[in-house]
Amino acid sequence: MALSPETEAIARKAAAGDATALDALLTRIRPDVLRQCGRFLPCLQDAEEACQDALLQVALHITRFEGRSKFSTWLHVVVANCARQTYRSLKRRAAERVAAELPVNLPDPRTTSVIAGSRLDLLDALERLEAQRPNLVAALVLRDLCQLDYDEIAEQLAIPVGTAKSQVHRARQHVRHSLDRA
């Protein structure tokens, strides 16, 4: 999600405490945040829930944006974390509902969202990767889902570009293996 230079400037003002700039920023970024959440959660209602969470996190924590990198890079991390957290919450709620209802014909929860009816095996593979190799998840999410370039990933994670490339490669291998087993 590439933001205009004007939006980046508004973000810096909002980070400095300008409430009017924060309102303008949230209005400007909402469509991009929703689109990015949709990459994680294909069901529109789920993506909208994650989008609202991400916008709330931006509003609450904008002062943590220090301007050392582009605001769009900082925002990618916030959106990715909120979308993944929303997925975890939806999965937990669905499991609780299923346990309470005890339906006869359950879809495979590893590959089907009971909320959206869409394949979610990638998000489950990311969960497994995070459990086994937590240091690799961020690089993979930023590269393959948020579509940041390696320089931005390295800057965001404070690692050399070569390390970012290596982490993405190893994470892809793990996820591919995990998806093959599913």
CSV table of C-alpha atoms in Angstrom, one decimal:
chain,number,residue,atom,x,y,z
A,1,MET,CA,0.0,0.0,0.0
A,2,ALA,CA,1.8,3.0,-1.3
A,3,LEU,CA,0.6,6.2,0.2
A,4,SER,CA,0.9,9.6,-1.3
A,5,PRO,CA,3.5,12.1,0.0
A,6,GLU,CA,0.6,14.2,1.3
A,7,THR,CA,-0.7,11.3,3.3
A,8,GLU,CA,2.8,10.6,4.7
A,9,ALA,CA,3.0,14.3,5.8
A,10,ILE,CA,-0.5,14.1,7.4
A,11,ALA,CA,0.7,11.0,9.3
A,12,ARG,CA,3.8,12.9,10.6
A,13,LYS,CA,1.5,15.7,11.9
A,14,ALA,CA,-0.9,13.1,13.5
A,15,ALA,CA,2.1,11.5,15.2
A,16,ALA,CA,3.1,14.9,16.6
A,17,GLY,CA,-0.4,15.1,18.3
A,18,ASP,CA,-2.5,17.0,15.7
A,19,ALA,CA,-6.0,15.6,16.2
A,20,THR,CA,-7.4,17.1,13.0
A,21,ALA,CA,-4.5,15.5,11.1
A,22,LEU,CA,-5.4,12.1,12.8
A,23,ASP,CA,-9.0,12.4,11.6
A,24,ALA,CA,-7.9,13.2,8.1
A,25,LEU,CA,-5.4,10.4,8.1
A,26,LEU,CA,-7.9,7.7,9.3
A,27,THR,CA,-10.3,8.8,6.5
A,28,ARG,CA,-7.6,8.7,3.9
A,29,ILE,CA,-6.1,5.3,4.8
A,30,ARG,CA,-9.3,3.4,5.5
A,31,PRO,CA,-9.8,2.1,1.9
A,32,ASP,CA,-6.2,0.9,1.7
A,33,VAL,CA,-6.4,-0.7,5.1
A,34,LEU,CA,-9.6,-2.5,4.2
A,35,ARG,CA,-8.0,-3.7,0.9
A,36,GLN,CA,-4.9,-5.0,2.8
A,37,CYS,CA,-7.1,-6.7,5.4
A,38,GLY,CA,-8.9,-8.4,2.5
A,39,ARG,CA,-5.7,-10.1,1.5
A,40,PHE,CA,-5.6,-11.9,4.8
A,41,LEU,CA,-9.4,-12.4,5.3
A,42,PRO,CA,-11.3,-12.9,2.0
A,43,CYS,CA,-14.8,-12.5,3.7
A,44,LEU,CA,-15.7,-8.8,3.6
A,45,GLN,CA,-17.2,-8.8,7.1
A,46,ASP,CA,-14.0,-10.4,8.5
A,47,ALA,CA,-11.9,-7.9,6.6
A,48,GLU,CA,-14.0,-5.0,7.8
A,49,GLU,CA,-13.6,-6.2,11.4
A,50,ALA,CA,-9.8,-6.3,11.0
A,51,CYS,CA,-9.9,-2.9,9.3
A,52,GLN,CA,-11.7,-1.3,12.3
A,53,ASP,CA,-9.2,-2.9,14.7
A,54,ALA,CA,-6.3,-1.6,12.6
A,55,LEU,CA,-7.7,1.9,12.4
A,56,LEU,CA,-8.3,1.8,16.2
A,57,GLN,CA,-4.7,0.7,16.7
A,58,VAL,CA,-3.4,3.6,14.4
A,59,ALA,CA,-5.5,6.1,16.4
A,60,LEU,CA,-4.3,4.8,19.8
A,61,HIS,CA,-0.7,4.3,18.9
A,62,ILE,CA,0.1,6.9,16.2
A,63,THR,CA,2.6,8.6,18.6
A,64,ARG,CA,4.7,5.5,18.3
A,65,PHE,CA,5.3,6.3,14.7
A,66,GLU,CA,8.6,8.2,14.9
A,67,GLY,CA,9.1,9.0,11.2
A,68,ARG,CA,12.3,7.0,10.8
A,69,SER,CA,10.7,5.0,8.0
A,70,LYS,CA,7.7,5.7,5.8
A,71,PHE,CA,4.3,5.7,7.6
A,72,SER,CA,3.1,3.2,5.0
A,73,THR,CA,5.7,0.7,6.2
A,74,TRP,CA,4.7,1.2,9.8
A,75,LEU,CA,1.0,0.8,8.8
A,76,HIS,CA,1.7,-2.5,7.0
A,77,VAL,CA,2.9,-4.0,10.3
A,78,VAL,CA,-0.1,-2.7,12.2
A,79,VAL,CA,-2.6,-4.0,9.5
A,80,ALA,CA,-0.9,-7.4,9.3
A,81,ASN,CA,-0.9,-7.9,13.1
A,82,CYS,CA,-4.6,-6.8,13.3
A,83,ALA,CA,-5.7,-9.0,10.5
A,84,ARG,CA,-3.9,-12.0,12.0
A,85,GLN,CA,-5.4,-11.3,15.4
A,86,THR,CA,-8.9,-11.0,13.9
A,87,TYR,CA,-8.4,-14.4,12.3
A,88,ARG,CA,-7.3,-15.9,15.6
A,89,SER,CA,-10.3,-14.4,17.3
A,90,LEU,CA,-12.8,-15.6,14.6
A,91,LYS,CA,-11.3,-19.1,14.7
A,92,ARG,CA,-11.6,-19.2,18.5
A,93,ARG,CA,-15.2,-17.9,18.4
A,94,ALA,CA,-16.1,-20.4,15.7
A,95,ALA,CA,-14.6,-23.3,17.7
A,96,GLU,CA,-16.6,-22.2,20.8
A,97,ARG,CA,-19.8,-22.0,18.8
A,98,VAL,CA,-19.2,-25.4,17.2
A,99,ALA,CA,-18.5,-27.0,20.5
A,100,ALA,CA,-21.7,-25.5,21.9
A,101,GLU,CA,-23.9,-26.6,18.9
A,102,LEU,CA,-22.2,-30.0,18.2
A,103,PRO,CA,-23.3,-30.1,14.5
A,104,VAL,CA,-23.2,-33.4,12.7
A,105,ASN,CA,-21.3,-32.4,9.6
A,106,LEU,CA,-18.3,-30.2,10.4
A,107,PRO,CA,-16.1,-28.7,7.7
A,108,ASP,CA,-12.4,-29.2,8.1
A,109,PRO,CA,-11.3,-26.2,10.2
A,110,ARG,CA,-7.7,-26.4,8.8
A,111,THR,CA,-8.9,-25.5,5.3
A,112,THR,CA,-12.4,-23.9,5.6
A,113,SER,CA,-13.5,-20.8,7.5
A,114,VAL,CA,-16.8,-21.5,9.2
A,115,ILE,CA,-17.4,-17.8,9.1
A,116,ALA,CA,-16.6,-17.2,5.4
A,117,GLY,CA,-16.5,-20.6,3.8
A,118,SER,CA,-13.1,-19.8,2.2
A,119,ARG,CA,-9.8,-21.5,2.3
A,120,LEU,CA,-7.7,-20.4,5.2
A,121,ASP,CA,-5.0,-23.0,5.2
A,122,LEU,CA,-2.4,-20.3,4.6
A,123,LEU,CA,-3.3,-18.5,7.8
A,124,ASP,CA,-3.1,-21.8,9.6
A,125,ALA,CA,0.3,-22.5,8.1
A,126,LEU,CA,1.4,-19.0,9.3
A,127,GLU,CA,0.2,-20.0,12.8
A,128,ARG,CA,2.3,-23.2,12.7
A,129,LEU,CA,5.3,-21.2,11.4
A,130,GLU,CA,4.9,-18.7,14.2
A,131,ALA,CA,4.8,-21.5,16.8
A,132,GLN,CA,8.0,-23.1,15.4
A,133,ARG,CA,10.0,-20.2,14.0
A,134,PRO,CA,8.5,-16.9,15.2
A,135,ASN,CA,11.4,-14.9,13.8
A,136,LEU,CA,10.4,-15.8,10.2
A,137,VAL,CA,6.8,-14.9,10.3
A,138,ALA,CA,7.1,-11.1,10.1
A,139,ALA,CA,9.4,-11.2,7.0
A,140,LEU,CA,7.1,-13.5,5.1
A,141,VAL,CA,3.9,-11.6,6.0
A,142,LEU,CA,5.5,-8.3,5.0
A,143,ARG,CA,6.8,-9.7,1.7
A,144,ASP,CA,4.1,-12.0,0.5
A,145,LEU,CA,0.9,-10.5,2.0
A,146,CYS,CA,1.8,-6.9,2.4
A,147,GLN,CA,4.0,-6.9,-0.7
A,148,LEU,CA,6.8,-4.7,0.7
A,149,ASP,CA,10.1,-4.8,-1.0
A,150,TYR,CA,13.1,-6.3,0.8
A,151,ASP,CA,14.6,-2.9,1.6
A,152,GLU,CA,11.5,-1.9,3.5
A,153,ILE,CA,11.3,-5.2,5.3
A,154,ALA,CA,14.9,-4.9,6.4
A,155,GLU,CA,14.3,-1.4,7.6
A,156,GLN,CA,11.1,-2.3,9.5
A,157,LEU,CA,12.7,-5.4,11.1
A,158,ALA,CA,16.1,-3.7,11.7
A,159,ILE,CA,18.0,-6.5,9.9
A,160,PRO,CA,20.3,-6.6,6.8
A,161,VAL,CA,18.6,-7.0,3.4
A,162,GLY,CA,20.3,-10.4,2.9
A,163,THR,CA,18.9,-11.6,6.2
A,164,ALA,CA,15.4,-10.5,5.2
A,165,LYS,CA,15.7,-12.4,1.9
A,166,SER,CA,16.9,-15.5,3.8
A,167,GLN,CA,14.1,-15.3,6.3
A,168,VAL,CA,11.5,-15.0,3.6
A,169,HIS,CA,13.0,-17.9,1.7
A,170,ARG,CA,13.1,-20.2,4.8
A,171,ALA,CA,9.6,-19.1,5.8
A,172,ARG,CA,8.2,-19.9,2.3
A,173,GLN,CA,9.8,-23.4,2.5
A,174,HIS,CA,8.2,-24.0,5.9
A,175,VAL,CA,4.8,-22.8,4.7
A,176,ARG,CA,5.0,-24.8,1.5
A,177,HIS,CA,5.8,-27.9,3.5
A,178,SER,CA,3.0,-27.1,5.9
A,179,LEU,CA,0.5,-26.6,3.1
A,180,ASP,CA,1.6,-29.9,1.5
A,181,ARG,CA,0.8,-31.8,4.7
A,182,ALA,CA,-2.7,-30.2,5.1
